[in-house]
Coordinates of C-alpha atoms in Angstrom, one line a residue:
X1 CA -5.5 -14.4 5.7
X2 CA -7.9 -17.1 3.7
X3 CA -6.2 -18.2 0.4
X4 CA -7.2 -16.9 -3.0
X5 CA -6.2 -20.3 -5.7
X6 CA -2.6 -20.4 -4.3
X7 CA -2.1 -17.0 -2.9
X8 CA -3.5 -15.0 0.1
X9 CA -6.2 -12.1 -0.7
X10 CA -2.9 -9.8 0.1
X11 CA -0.6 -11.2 -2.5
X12 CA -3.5 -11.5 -4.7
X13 CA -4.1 -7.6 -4.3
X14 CA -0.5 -6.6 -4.9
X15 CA -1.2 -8.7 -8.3
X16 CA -4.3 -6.8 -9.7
X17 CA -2.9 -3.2 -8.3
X18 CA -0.2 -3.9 -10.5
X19 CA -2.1 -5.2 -13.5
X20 CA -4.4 -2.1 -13.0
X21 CA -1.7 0.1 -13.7
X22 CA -0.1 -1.7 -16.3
X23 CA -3.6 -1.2 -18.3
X24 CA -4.3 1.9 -17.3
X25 CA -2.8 5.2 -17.2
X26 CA -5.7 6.9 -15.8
X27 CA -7.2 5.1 -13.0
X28 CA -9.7 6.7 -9.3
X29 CA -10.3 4.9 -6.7
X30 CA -14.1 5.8 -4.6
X31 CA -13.6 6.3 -1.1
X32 CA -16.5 6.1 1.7
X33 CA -14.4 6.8 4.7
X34 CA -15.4 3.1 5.7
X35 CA -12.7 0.3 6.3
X36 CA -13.2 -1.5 3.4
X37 CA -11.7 1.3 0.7
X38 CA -9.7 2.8 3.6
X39 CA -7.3 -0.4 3.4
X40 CA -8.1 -0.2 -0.5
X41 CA -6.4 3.1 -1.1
X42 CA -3.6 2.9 1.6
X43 CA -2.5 -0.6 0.2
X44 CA -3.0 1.0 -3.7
X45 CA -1.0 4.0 -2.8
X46 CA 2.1 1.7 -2.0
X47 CA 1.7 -0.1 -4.9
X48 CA 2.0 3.1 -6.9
X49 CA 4.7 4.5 -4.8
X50 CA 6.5 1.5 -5.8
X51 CA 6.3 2.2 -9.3
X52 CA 6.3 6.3 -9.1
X53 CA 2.5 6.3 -9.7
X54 CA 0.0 8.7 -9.1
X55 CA -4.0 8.1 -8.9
X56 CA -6.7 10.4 -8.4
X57 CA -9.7 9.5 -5.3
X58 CA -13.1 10.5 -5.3
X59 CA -15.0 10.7 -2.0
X60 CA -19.0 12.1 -1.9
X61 CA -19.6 13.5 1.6
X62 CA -23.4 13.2 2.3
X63 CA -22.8 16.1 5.0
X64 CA -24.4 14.2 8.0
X65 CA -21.8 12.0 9.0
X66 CA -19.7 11.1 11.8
X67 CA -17.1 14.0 13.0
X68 CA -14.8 10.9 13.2
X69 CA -15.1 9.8 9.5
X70 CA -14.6 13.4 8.3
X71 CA -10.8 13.6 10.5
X72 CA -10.3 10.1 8.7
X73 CA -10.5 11.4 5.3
X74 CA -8.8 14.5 6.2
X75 CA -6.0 12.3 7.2
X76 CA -6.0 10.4 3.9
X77 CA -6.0 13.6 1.4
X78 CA -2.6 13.4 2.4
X79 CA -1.4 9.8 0.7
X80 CA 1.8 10.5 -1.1
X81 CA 0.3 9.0 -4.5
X82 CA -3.1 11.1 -4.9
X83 CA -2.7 13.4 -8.0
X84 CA -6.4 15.1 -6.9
X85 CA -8.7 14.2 -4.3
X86 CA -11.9 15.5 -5.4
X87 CA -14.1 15.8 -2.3
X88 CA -17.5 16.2 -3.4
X89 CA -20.3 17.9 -1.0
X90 CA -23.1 18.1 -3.9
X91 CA -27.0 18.7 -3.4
X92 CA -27.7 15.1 -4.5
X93 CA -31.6 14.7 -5.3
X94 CA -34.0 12.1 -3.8
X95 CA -31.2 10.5 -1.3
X96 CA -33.3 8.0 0.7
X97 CA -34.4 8.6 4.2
X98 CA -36.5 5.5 5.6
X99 CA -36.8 6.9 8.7
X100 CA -39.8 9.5 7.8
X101 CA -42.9 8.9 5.6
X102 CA -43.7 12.2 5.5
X103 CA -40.4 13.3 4.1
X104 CA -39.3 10.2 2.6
X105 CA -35.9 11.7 0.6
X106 CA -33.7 14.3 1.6
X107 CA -30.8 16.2 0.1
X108 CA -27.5 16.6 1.8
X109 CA -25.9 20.5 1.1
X110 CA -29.5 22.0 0.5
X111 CA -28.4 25.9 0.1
X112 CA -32.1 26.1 1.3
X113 CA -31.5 24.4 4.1
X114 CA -27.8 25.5 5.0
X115 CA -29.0 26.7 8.5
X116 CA -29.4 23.3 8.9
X117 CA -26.4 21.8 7.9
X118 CA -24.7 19.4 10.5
X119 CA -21.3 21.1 9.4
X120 CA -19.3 23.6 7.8
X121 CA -18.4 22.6 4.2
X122 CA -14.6 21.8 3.8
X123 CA -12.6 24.8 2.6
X124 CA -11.4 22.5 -0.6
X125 CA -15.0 21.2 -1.3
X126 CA -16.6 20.9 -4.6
X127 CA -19.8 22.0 -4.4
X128 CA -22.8 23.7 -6.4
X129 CA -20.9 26.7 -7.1
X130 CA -17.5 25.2 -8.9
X131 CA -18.3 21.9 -9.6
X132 CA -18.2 20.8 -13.7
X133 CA -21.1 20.9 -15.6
X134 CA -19.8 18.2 -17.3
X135 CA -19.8 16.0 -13.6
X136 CA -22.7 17.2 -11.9
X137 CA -25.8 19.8 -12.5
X138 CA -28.7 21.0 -10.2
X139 CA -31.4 18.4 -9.8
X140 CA -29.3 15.7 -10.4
X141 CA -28.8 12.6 -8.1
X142 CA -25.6 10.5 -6.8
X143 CA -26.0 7.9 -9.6
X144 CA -25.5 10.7 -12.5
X145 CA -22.5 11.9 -10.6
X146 CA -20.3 8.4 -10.3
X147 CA -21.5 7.9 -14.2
X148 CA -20.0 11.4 -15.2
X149 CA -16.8 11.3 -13.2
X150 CA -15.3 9.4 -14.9
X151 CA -16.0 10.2 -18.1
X152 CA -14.7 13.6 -16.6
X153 CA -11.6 12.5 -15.9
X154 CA -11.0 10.7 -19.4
X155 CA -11.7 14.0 -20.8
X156 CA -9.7 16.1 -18.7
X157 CA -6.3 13.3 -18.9
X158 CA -6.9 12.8 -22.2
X159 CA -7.0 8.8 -21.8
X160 CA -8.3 6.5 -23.6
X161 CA -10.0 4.6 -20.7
X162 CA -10.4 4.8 -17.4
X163 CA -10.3 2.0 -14.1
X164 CA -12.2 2.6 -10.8
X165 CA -12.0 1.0 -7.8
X166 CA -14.3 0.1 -5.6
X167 CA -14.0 -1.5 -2.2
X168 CA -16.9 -3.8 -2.1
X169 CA -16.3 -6.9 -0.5
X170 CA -18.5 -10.9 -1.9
X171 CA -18.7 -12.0 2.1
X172 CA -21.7 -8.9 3.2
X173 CA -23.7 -9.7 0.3
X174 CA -24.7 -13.3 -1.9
X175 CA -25.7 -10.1 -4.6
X176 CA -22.9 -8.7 -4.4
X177 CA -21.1 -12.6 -4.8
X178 CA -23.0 -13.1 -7.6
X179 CA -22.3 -9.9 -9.6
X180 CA -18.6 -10.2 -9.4
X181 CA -18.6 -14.3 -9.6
X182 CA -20.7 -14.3 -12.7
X183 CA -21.0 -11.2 -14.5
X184 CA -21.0 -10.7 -18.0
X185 CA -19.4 -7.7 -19.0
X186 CA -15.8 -7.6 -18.1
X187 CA -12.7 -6.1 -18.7
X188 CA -10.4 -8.7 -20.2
X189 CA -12.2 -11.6 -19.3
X190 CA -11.6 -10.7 -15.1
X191 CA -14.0 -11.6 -13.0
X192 CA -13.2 -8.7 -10.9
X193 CA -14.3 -6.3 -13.1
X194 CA -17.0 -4.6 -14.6
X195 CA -17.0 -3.1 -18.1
X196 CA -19.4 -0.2 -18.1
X197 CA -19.6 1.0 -21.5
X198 CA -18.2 4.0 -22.9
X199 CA -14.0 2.7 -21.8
X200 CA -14.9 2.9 -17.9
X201 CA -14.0 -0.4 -16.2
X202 CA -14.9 -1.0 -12.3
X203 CA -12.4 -3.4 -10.7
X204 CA -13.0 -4.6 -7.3
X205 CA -9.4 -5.9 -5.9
X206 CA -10.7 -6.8 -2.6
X207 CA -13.9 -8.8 -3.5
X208 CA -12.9 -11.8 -1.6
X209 CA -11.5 -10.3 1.3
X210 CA -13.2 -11.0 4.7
X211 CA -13.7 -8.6 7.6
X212 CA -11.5 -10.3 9.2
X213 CA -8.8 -10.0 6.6
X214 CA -9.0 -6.1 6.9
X215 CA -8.2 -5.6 10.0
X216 CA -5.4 -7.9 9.8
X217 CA -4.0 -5.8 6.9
X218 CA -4.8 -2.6 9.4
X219 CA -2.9 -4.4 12.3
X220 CA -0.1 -6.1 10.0
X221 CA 0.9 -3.3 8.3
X222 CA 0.0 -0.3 11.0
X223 CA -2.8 1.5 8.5
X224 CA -5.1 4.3 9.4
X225 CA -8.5 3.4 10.0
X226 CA -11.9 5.8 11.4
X227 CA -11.8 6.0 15.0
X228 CA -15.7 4.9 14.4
X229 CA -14.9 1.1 14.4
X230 CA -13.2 1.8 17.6
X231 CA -16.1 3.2 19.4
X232 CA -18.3 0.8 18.2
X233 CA -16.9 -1.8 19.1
X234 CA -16.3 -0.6 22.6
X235 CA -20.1 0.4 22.4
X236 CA -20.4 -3.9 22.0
X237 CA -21.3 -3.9 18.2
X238 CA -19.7 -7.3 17.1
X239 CA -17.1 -6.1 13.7
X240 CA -19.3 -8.2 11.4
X241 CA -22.5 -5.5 12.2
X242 CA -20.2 -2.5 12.1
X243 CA -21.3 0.5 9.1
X244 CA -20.5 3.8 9.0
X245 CA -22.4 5.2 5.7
X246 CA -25.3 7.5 6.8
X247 CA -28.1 5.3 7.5
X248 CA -31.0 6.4 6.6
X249 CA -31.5 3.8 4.1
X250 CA -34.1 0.9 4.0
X251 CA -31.2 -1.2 5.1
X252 CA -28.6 1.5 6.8
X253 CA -31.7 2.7 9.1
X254 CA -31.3 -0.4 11.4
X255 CA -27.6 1.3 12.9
X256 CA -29.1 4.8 13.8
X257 CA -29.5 4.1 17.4
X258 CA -25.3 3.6 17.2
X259 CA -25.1 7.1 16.2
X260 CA -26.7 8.9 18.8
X261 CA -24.4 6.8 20.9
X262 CA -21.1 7.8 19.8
X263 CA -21.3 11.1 18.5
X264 CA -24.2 12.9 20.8
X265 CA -23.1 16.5 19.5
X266 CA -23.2 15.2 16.3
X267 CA -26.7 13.6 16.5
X268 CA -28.5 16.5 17.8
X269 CA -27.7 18.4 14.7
X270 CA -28.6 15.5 12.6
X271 CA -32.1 15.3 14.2
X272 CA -33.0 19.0 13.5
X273 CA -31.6 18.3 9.9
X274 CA -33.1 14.5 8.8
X275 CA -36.7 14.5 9.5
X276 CA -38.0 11.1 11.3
X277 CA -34.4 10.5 12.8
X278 CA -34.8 10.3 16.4
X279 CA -37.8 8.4 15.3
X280 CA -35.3 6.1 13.3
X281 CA -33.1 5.8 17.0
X282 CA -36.2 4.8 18.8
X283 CA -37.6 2.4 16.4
X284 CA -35.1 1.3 14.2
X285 CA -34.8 -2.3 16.0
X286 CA -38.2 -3.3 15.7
X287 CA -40.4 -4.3 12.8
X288 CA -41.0 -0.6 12.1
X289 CA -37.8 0.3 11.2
X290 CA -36.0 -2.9 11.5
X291 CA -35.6 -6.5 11.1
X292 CA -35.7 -7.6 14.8
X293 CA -39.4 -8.3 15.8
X294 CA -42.2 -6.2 17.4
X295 CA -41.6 -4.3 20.4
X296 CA -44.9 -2.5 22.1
X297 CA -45.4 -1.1 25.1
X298 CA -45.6 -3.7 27.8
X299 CA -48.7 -1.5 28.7
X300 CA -50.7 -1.6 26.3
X301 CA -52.4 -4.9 24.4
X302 CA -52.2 -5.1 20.4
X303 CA -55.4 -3.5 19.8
X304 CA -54.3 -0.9 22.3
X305 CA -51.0 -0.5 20.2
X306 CA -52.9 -0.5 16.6
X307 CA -54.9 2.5 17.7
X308 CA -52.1 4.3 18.8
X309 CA -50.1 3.9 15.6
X310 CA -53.3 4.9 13.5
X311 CA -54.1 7.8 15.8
X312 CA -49.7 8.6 15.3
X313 CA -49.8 8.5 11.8
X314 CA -53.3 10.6 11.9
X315 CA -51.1 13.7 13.6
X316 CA -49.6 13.9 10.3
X317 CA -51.8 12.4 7.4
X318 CA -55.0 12.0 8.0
X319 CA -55.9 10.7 4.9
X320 CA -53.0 8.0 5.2
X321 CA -54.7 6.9 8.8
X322 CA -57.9 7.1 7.0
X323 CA -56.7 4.7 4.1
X324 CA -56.1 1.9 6.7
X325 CA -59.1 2.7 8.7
X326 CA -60.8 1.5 5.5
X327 CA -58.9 -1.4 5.4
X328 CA -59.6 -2.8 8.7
X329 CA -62.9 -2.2 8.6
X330 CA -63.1 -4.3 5.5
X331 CA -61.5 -7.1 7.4
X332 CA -64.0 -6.8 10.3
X333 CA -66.5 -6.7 7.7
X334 CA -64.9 -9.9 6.2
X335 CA -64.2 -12.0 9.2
X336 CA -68.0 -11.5 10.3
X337 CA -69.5 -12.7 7.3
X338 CA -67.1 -15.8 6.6
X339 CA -66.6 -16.6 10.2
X340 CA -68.9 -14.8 12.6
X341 CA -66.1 -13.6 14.3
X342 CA -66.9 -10.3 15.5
X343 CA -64.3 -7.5 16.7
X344 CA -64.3 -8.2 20.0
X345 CA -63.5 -11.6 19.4
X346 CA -60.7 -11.1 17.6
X347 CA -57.4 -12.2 19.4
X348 CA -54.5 -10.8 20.3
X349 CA -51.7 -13.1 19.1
X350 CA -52.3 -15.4 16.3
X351 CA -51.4 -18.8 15.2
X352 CA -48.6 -18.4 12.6
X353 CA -49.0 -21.7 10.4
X354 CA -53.0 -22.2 10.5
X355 CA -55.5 -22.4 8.3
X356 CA -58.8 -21.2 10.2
X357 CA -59.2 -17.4 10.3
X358 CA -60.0 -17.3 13.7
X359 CA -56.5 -18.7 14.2
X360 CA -55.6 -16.3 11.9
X361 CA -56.4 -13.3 12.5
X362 CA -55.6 -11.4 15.9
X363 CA -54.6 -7.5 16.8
X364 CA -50.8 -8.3 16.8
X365 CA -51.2 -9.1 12.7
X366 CA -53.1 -5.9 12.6
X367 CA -50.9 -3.8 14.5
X368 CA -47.7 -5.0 12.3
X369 CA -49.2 -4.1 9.0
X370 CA -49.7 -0.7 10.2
X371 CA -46.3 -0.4 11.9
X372 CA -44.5 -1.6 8.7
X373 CA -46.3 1.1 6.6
X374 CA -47.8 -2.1 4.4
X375 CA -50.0 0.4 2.4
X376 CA -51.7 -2.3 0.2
X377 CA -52.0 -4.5 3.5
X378 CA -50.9 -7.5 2.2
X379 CA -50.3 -8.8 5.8
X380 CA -53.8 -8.9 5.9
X381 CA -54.3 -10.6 2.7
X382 CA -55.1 -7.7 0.7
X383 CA -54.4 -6.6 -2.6
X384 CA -53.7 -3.2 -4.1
X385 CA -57.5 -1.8 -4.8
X386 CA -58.7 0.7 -7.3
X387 CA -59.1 2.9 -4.5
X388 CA -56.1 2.4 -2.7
X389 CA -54.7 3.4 -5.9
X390 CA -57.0 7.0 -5.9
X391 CA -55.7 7.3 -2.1
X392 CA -52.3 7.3 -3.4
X393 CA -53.0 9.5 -5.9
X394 CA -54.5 11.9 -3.6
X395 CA -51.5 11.7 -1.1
X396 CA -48.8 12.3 -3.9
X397 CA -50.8 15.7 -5.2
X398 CA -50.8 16.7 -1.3
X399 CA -47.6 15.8 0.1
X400 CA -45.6 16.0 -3.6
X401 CA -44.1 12.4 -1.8
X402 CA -46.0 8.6 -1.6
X403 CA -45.0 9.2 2.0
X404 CA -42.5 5.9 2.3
X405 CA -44.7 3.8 -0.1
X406 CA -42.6 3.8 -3.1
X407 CA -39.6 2.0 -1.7
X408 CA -42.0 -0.9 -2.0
X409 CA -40.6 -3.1 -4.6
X410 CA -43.4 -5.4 -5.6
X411 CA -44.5 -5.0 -9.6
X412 CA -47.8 -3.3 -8.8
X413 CA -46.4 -0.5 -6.6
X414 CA -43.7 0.6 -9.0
X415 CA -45.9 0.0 -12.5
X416 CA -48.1 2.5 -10.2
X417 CA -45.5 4.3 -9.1
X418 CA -44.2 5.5 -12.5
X419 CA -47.9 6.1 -13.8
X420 CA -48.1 9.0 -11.1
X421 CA -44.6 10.4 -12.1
X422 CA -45.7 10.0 -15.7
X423 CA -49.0 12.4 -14.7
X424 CA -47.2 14.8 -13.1
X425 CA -44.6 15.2 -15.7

């Protein structure tokens, strides 16, 4: 294990589990199923064994997930230490799904959808019917639920703070690194920490842990871990690119195709539950869904391939197929008067560091700003228009949803974004 100032990230746990609970009498630990707060809690329950402890965990199931991780956190309810393990299966508003832009949010334990449901909810569940007004309400969304938690449980222990613990780890994200390594608000000076107003603190005793160190802890000192890992890895997914949280996410999306891999039962029922997610399996490795480059048809040319995504999205919106139609034919209108280059000149692959527009421009560039859902077309040097603003107007009043385009993050789309929530509220 990689040092931590003199110690190794193990001994340096042991250290701030015990500070923890010498701060703290009431103290939760969030759970995901994943590795990373599996070894969290395992370690942190022999810690408080040590010193006749007790904790309490809280775990959100988002109700499609792996059969695998489910058995996983059935077989951690039973930790020696846990005072209550409050397993949540909440209808949490507005939970992304990236994979459709028809339905671009979904919500996991829908009673209007619970012929749907990819699985029975667990007989010791909290759900819409018991849950605490004072932890979650109808119409809410995940975020108000970890911010009332733990305000719940001050309440209910009569403490005058609370910790949580969160397994996040610095080494999958330079964000994440630069939260812990220079945030401001913190509990006693610690760098692992978080304060977060009202007497809840967020400690995060694994931050510098590597994946490497966590299955070394798993192997070292024989801890449970979701059968997941093991079947992706003997699927050939490296450890390093191994996630288990439901991916349908901007960033999760890329690991669908892994669940209809491992878990084929499993997957049908997601598919006839999250719309767009076979889509997600097809695509999710290419530029559409992905990070990974552009993957046509070998058959078909770019121009071939940009009509066939405009004519696929024209099944479903024909206003949204429309909108780029527009848009293109403003860039053929463009490129013949500053050029002379006329649509059937137009190439199919372009030069990528040029500046002549014939070089430029080409089918391939045309074809990716449709694939990528690019509504304002800035891969076409556009900018977001006073119409393209009226077409998104039009779409929200039709759909009730901006059909994918609000999860872009650019200043424009969100100031717009909000004004079309404002008029509708």
């Amino acid at each position: 294990m990689k040092k931590y100032t003199s110690q190794n990230v193990y001994d340096a746990f042991i250290d701030r589990a015990n500070f923890i609970f010498d701060e703290f009498e009431c103290i939760a630990l969030s759970f995901s199923g994943g590795k990373d707060s599996s070894v969290m809690l395992q370690l942190f329950n022999q810690v408080a064994q040590s010193r006749s402890r007790t904790f309490d965990v809280m775990y959100i199931d988002f109700e499609a997930q792996y059969e695998a991780t489910i058995e996983h956190v059935e077989e951690l309810k039973t930790l020696s230490q846990i005072r209550e393990f409050y397993h949540f299966c909440l209808p949490l508003e507005n939970e992304d799904n990236a994979s459709s832009i028809l339905r671009p949010t979904w919500t996991p334990w829908d009673q209007k959808e619970k012929h749907l449901w990819v699985r029975q909810m667990p007989s010791d569940a909290i759900h819409i019917g018991n849950v605490d007004p004072d932890i979650f309400q109808a119409g809410q969304e995940w975020e108000h639920l970890l911010s009332n938690f733990p305000k719940y449980l001050m309440k209910k222990h009569q403490a005058e703070k609370v910790a949580c613990l969160v397994g996040i780890r610095t080494d999958e994200s330079y964000h994440r690194f630069r939260s812990i390594a220079f945030g401001k608000m913190l509990y006693q000076n610690i760098h692992w920490s978080t304060d977060m107003g009202k007497s809840v603190y967020n400690f995060y005793p694994i931050y510098d842990w590597s994946t490497e160190d966590i299955w070394h802890a798993v192997s070292r000192f024989d801890l449970a871990y979701n059968q997941v890992y093991e079947m992706l890895w003997k699927n050939g997914v490296p450890i390093s690119q191994q996630r288990i949280c439901h991916p349908y996410g901007n960033d999760q999306r890329v690991s669908l195709n892994q669940w209809a891999a491992l878990e084929p039962d499993t997957w049908h029922k997601i598919v006839n539950r999250v719309s767009g997610a076979n889509f997600g399996n097809i695509y999710c490795k290419t530029s559409l869904l992905g990070h990974n480059g552009t993957e046509k048809p070998d058959w078909m040319t770019w121009e071939q391939y940009a009509v066939f995504l405009l004519e696929s999205i024209g099944l479903y919106s024909e206003d949204l197929m429309m909108h780029y139609v527009r848009k293109i034919r403003i860039l053929f209108d463009y490129i013949k008067a500053e050029a002379n280059i006329k649509k059937e000149d137009i190439q199919e692959n372009h030069m990528s560091k040029t500046e002549s527009l014939s070089d430029w421009i080409s089918w391939k560039r045309i074809a990716r700003t449709i694939e990528k859902n690019d509504f304002p077309c800035r891969g076409l040097q556009y900018g977001l228009t006073i119409q393209d603003r009226e077409t998104m107007q039009k779409l929200k009043k039709k759909w009730g949803a901006l059909l994918g385009i609000e999860h872009y993050q650019s200043k424009e789309m969100k100031e717009l974004k909000k004004e079309i929530e404002d008029e509708k509220n």
